[in-house]
Tab-separated table of C-alpha atoms and ligand atoms in Angstrom:
chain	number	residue	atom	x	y	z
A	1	UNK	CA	-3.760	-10.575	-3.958
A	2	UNK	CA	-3.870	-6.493	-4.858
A	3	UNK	CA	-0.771	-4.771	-5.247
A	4	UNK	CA	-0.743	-1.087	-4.396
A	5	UNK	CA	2.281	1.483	-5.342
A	6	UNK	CA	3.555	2.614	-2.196
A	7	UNK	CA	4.760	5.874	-3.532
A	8	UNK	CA	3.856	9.386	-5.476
A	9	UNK	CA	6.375	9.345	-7.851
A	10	UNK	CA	4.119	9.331	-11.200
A	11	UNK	CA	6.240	8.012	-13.698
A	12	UNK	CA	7.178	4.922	-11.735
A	13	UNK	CA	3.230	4.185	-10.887
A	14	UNK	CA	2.613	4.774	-14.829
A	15	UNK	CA	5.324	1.919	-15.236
A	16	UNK	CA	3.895	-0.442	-12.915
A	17	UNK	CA	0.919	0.469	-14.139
A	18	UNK	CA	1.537	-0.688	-17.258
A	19	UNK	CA	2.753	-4.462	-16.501
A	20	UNK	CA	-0.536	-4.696	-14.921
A	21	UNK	CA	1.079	-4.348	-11.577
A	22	UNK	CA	-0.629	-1.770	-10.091
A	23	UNK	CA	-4.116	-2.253	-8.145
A	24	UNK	CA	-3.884	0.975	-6.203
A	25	UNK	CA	-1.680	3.510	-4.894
A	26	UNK	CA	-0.797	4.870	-1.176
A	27	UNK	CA	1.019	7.908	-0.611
A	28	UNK	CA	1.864	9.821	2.273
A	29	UNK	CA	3.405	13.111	3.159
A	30	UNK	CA	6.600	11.581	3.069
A	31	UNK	CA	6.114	10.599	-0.207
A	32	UNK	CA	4.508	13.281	-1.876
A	33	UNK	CA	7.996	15.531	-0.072
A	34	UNK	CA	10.472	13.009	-1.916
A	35	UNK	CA	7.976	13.432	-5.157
A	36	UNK	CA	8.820	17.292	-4.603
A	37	UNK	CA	5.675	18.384	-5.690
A	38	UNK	CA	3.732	21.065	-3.820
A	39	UNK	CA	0.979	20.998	-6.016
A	40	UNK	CA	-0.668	17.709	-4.104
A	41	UNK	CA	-4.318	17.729	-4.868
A	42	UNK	CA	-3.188	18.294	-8.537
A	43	UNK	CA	-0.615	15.327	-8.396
A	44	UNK	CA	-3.587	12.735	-6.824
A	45	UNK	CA	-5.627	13.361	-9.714
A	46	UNK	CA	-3.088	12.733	-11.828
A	47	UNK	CA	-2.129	9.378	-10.306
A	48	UNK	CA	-5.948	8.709	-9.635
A	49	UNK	CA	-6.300	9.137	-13.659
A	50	UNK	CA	-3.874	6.841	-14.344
A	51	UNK	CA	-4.341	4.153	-11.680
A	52	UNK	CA	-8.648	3.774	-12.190
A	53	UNK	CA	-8.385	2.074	-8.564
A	54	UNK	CA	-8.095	2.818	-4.859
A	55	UNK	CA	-5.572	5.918	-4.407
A	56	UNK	CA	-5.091	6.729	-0.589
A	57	UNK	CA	-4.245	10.810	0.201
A	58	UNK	CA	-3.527	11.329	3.918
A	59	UNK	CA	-4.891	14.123	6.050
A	60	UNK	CA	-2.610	16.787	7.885
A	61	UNK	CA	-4.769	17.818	10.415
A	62	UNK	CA	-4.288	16.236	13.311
A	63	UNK	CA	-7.924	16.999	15.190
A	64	UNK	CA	-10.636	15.172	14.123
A	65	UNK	CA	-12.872	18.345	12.934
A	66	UNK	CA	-9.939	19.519	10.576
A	67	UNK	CA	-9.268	15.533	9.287
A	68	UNK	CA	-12.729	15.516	8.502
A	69	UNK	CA	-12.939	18.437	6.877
A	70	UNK	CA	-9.239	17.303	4.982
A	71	UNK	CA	-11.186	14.445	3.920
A	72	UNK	CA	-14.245	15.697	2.445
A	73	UNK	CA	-12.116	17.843	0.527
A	74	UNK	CA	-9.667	14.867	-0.640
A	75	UNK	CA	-12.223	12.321	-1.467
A	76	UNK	CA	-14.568	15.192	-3.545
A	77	UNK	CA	-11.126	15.325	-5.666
A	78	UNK	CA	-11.869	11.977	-7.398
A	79	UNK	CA	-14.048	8.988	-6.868
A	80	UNK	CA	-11.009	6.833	-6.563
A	81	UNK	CA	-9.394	8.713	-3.702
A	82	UNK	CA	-9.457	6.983	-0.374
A	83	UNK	CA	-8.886	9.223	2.483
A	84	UNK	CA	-5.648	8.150	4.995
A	85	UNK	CA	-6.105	8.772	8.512
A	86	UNK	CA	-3.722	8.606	11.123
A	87	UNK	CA	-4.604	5.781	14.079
A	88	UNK	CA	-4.621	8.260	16.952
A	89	UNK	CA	-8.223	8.910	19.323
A	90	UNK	CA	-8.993	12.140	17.126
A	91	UNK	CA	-8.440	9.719	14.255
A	92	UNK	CA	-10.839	7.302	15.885
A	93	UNK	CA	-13.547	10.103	15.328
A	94	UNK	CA	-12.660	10.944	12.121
A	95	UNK	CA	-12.683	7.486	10.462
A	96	UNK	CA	-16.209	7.008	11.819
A	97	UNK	CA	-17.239	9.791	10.593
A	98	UNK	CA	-16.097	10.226	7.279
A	99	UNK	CA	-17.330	6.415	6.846
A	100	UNK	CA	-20.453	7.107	7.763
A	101	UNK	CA	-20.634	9.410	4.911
A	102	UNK	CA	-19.669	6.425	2.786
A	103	UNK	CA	-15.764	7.773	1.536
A	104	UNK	CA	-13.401	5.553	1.832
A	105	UNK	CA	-10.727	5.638	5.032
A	106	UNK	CA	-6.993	4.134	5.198
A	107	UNK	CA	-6.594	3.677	8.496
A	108	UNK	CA	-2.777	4.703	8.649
A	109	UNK	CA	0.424	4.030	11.216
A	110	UNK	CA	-1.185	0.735	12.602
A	111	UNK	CA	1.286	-1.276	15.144
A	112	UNK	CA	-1.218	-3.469	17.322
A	113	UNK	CA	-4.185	-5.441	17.261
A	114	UNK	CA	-5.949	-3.102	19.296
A	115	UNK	CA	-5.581	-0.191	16.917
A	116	UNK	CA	-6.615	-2.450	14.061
A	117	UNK	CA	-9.888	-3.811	16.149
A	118	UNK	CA	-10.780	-0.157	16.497
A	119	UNK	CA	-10.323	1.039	13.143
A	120	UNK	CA	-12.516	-1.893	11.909
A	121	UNK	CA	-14.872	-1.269	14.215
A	122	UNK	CA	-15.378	2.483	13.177
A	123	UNK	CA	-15.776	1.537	9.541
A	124	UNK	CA	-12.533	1.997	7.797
A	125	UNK	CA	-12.038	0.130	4.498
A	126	UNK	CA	-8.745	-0.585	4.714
A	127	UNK	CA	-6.044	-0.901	7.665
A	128	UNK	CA	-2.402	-0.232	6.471
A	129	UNK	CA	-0.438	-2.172	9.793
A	130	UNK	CA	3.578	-0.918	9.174
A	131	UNK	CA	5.409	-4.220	9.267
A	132	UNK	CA	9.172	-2.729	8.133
A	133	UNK	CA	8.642	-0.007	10.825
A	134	UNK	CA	8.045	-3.131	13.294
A	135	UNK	CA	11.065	-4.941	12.636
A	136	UNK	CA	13.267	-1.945	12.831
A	137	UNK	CA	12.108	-1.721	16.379
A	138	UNK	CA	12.619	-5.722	17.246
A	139	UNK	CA	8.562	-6.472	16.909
A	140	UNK	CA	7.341	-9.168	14.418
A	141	UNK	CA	5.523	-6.881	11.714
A	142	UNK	CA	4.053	-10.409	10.004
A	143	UNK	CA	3.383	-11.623	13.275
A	144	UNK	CA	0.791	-8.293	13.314
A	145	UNK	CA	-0.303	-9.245	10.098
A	146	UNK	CA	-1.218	-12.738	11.092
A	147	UNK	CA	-3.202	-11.561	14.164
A	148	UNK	CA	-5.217	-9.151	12.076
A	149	UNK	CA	-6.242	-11.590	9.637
A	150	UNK	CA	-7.179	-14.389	11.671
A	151	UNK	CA	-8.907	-11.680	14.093
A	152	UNK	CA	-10.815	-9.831	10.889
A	153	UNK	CA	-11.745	-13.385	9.665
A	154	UNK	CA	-13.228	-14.557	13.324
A	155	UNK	CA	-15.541	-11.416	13.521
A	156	UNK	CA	-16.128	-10.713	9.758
A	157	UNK	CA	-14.858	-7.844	9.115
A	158	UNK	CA	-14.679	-6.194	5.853
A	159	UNK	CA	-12.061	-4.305	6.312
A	160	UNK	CA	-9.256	-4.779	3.875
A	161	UNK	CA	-5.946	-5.419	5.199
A	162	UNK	CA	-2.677	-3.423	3.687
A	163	UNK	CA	0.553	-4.527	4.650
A	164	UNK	CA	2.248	-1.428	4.929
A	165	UNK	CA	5.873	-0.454	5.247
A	166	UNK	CA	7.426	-2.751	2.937
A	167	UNK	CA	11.012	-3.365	2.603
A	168	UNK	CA	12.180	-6.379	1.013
A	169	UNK	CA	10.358	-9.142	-1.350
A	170	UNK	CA	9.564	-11.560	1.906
A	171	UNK	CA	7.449	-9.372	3.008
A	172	UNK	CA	5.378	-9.926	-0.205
A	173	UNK	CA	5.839	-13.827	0.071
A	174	UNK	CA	4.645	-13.890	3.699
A	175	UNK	CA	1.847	-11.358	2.980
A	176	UNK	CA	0.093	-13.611	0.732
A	177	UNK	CA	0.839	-16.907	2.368
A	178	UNK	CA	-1.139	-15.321	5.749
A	179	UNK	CA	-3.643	-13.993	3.295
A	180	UNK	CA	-3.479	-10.537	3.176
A	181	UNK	CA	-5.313	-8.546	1.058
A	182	UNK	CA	-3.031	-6.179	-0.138
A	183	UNK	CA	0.216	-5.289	-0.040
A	184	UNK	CA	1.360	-1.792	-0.697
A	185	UNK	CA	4.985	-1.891	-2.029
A	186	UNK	CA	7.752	0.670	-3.666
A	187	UNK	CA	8.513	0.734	-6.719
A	188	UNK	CA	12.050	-1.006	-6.020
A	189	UNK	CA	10.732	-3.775	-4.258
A	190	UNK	CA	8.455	-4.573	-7.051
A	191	UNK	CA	11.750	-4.696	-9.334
A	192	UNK	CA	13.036	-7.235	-6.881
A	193	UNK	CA	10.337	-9.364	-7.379
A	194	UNK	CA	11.077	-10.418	-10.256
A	195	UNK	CA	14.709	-10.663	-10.039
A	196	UNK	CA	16.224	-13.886	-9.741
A	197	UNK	CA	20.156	-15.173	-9.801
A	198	UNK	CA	19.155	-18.363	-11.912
A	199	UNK	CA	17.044	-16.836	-14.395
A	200	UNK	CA	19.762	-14.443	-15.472
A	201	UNK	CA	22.464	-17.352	-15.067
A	202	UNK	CA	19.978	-19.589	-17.369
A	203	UNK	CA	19.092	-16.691	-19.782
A	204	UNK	CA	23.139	-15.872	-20.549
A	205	UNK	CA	23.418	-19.800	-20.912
A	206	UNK	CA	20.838	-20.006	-23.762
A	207	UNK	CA	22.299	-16.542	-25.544
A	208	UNK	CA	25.689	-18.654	-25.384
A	209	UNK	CA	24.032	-21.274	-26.764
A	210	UNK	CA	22.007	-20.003	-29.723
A	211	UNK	CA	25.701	-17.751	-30.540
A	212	UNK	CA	27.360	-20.625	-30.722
A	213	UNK	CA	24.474	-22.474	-32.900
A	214	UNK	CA	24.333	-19.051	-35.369
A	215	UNK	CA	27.982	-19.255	-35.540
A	216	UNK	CA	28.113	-23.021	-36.478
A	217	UNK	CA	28.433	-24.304	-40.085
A	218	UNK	CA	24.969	-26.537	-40.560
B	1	LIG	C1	1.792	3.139	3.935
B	1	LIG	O1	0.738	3.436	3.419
B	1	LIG	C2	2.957	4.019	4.047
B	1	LIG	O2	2.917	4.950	3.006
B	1	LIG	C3	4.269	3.318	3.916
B	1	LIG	O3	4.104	1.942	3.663
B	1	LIG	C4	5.276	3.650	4.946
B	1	LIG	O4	6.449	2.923	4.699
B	1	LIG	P1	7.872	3.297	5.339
B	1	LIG	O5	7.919	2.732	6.713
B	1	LIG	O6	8.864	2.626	4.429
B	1	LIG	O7	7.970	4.796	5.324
């Protein structure tokens, strides 16, 4: 299973990076506001340098002519940028487009079957279905996840599958016990990951110990 940084903040991706944690990167322009940098293309490079995998850059044009103009422009930045499109009809045009052209499409803001049928069907690479953005309105985002899977699995599809919007570390566990992919995550839920209550109770138990051993007269 990849795991992508969900997030432009550059230091925290070079972090990840580092532990080997790192497969890929989405951002948004969500993210790339809360990284406070206005100097985007400039900032994708960076994180493309540092990644060496799939880094997704979404559009801001919300017809299809200007997305696929946005997206030739993105994806001539660096061969590892993936373009993100929004899910919408104009979208629809966009992604078949710009895949036809061979770059790369994130099909973006996913929330039924349908959509991700569609965006599979035009070509996209990857579909990023929002499973925190789900829950928060009383759907089953893993329940989507599921569906897509089995669905992408009956038909063949390459299309990879990014489970998107996610908040907490179940949403890892279930994503790779249905199979997914991918799973794009922030950089705080990959430091819950690895926390656990009994491996800090069992690590102060064995400082106690050797303490008591160093302290000891044989
Ligand atoms: C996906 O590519 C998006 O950037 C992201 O997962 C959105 O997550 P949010 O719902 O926490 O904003």
């Amino acid at each position: 299973m990849k795991f992508f940084i969900d997030s432009a903040d550059i230091e925290a991706i070079r972090e990840i990076k580092a532990m080997g944690m790192c497969d890929g990167v989405t951002t948004n322009p969500s993210l790339m506001a809360k990284a406070g940098r206005k100097d985007t293309d400039a900032l994708l490079k960076e994180i493309c340098a540092v990644v060496q995998g799939p880094v997704s850059g979404e559009v801001t044009a919300l017809d299809a002519e200007g997305m696929v103009a946005e997206g030739r422009r993105l994806a001539a930045l660096d061969p590892h940028l993936v373009v993100k499109i929004p899910t919408t009809y104009a979208g629809l045009q966009a992604i078949a487009t710009l895949s036809g052209e061979n770059i790369r499409v994130n099909a973006t803001l996913v929330f039924s079957l349908n959509q991700a049928l569609l965006v599979a069907k035009a070509g996209a690479a990857y579909v990023s279905p929002f499973v925190g953005r789900l829950d928060d309105v009383g759907e089953d985002g893993m329940q989507l996840i599921s569906d897509i899977v089995e669905v992408y699995e009956n038909y063949e599809y390459d299309t990879e599958v990014i489970v998107a919007s996610v908040r907490h570390p179940m949403h890892v566990v279930d994503s790779a016990l249905l199979g997914a992919h991918i799973a794009t995550i922030p950089p705080e839920v990959i430091r819950k990951l690895v926390a656990h209550p009994l491996t800090d109770k069992g690590l102060a138990a064995f400082m106690a110990d050797w303490e008591t051993l160093q302290g000891s007269g044989s």
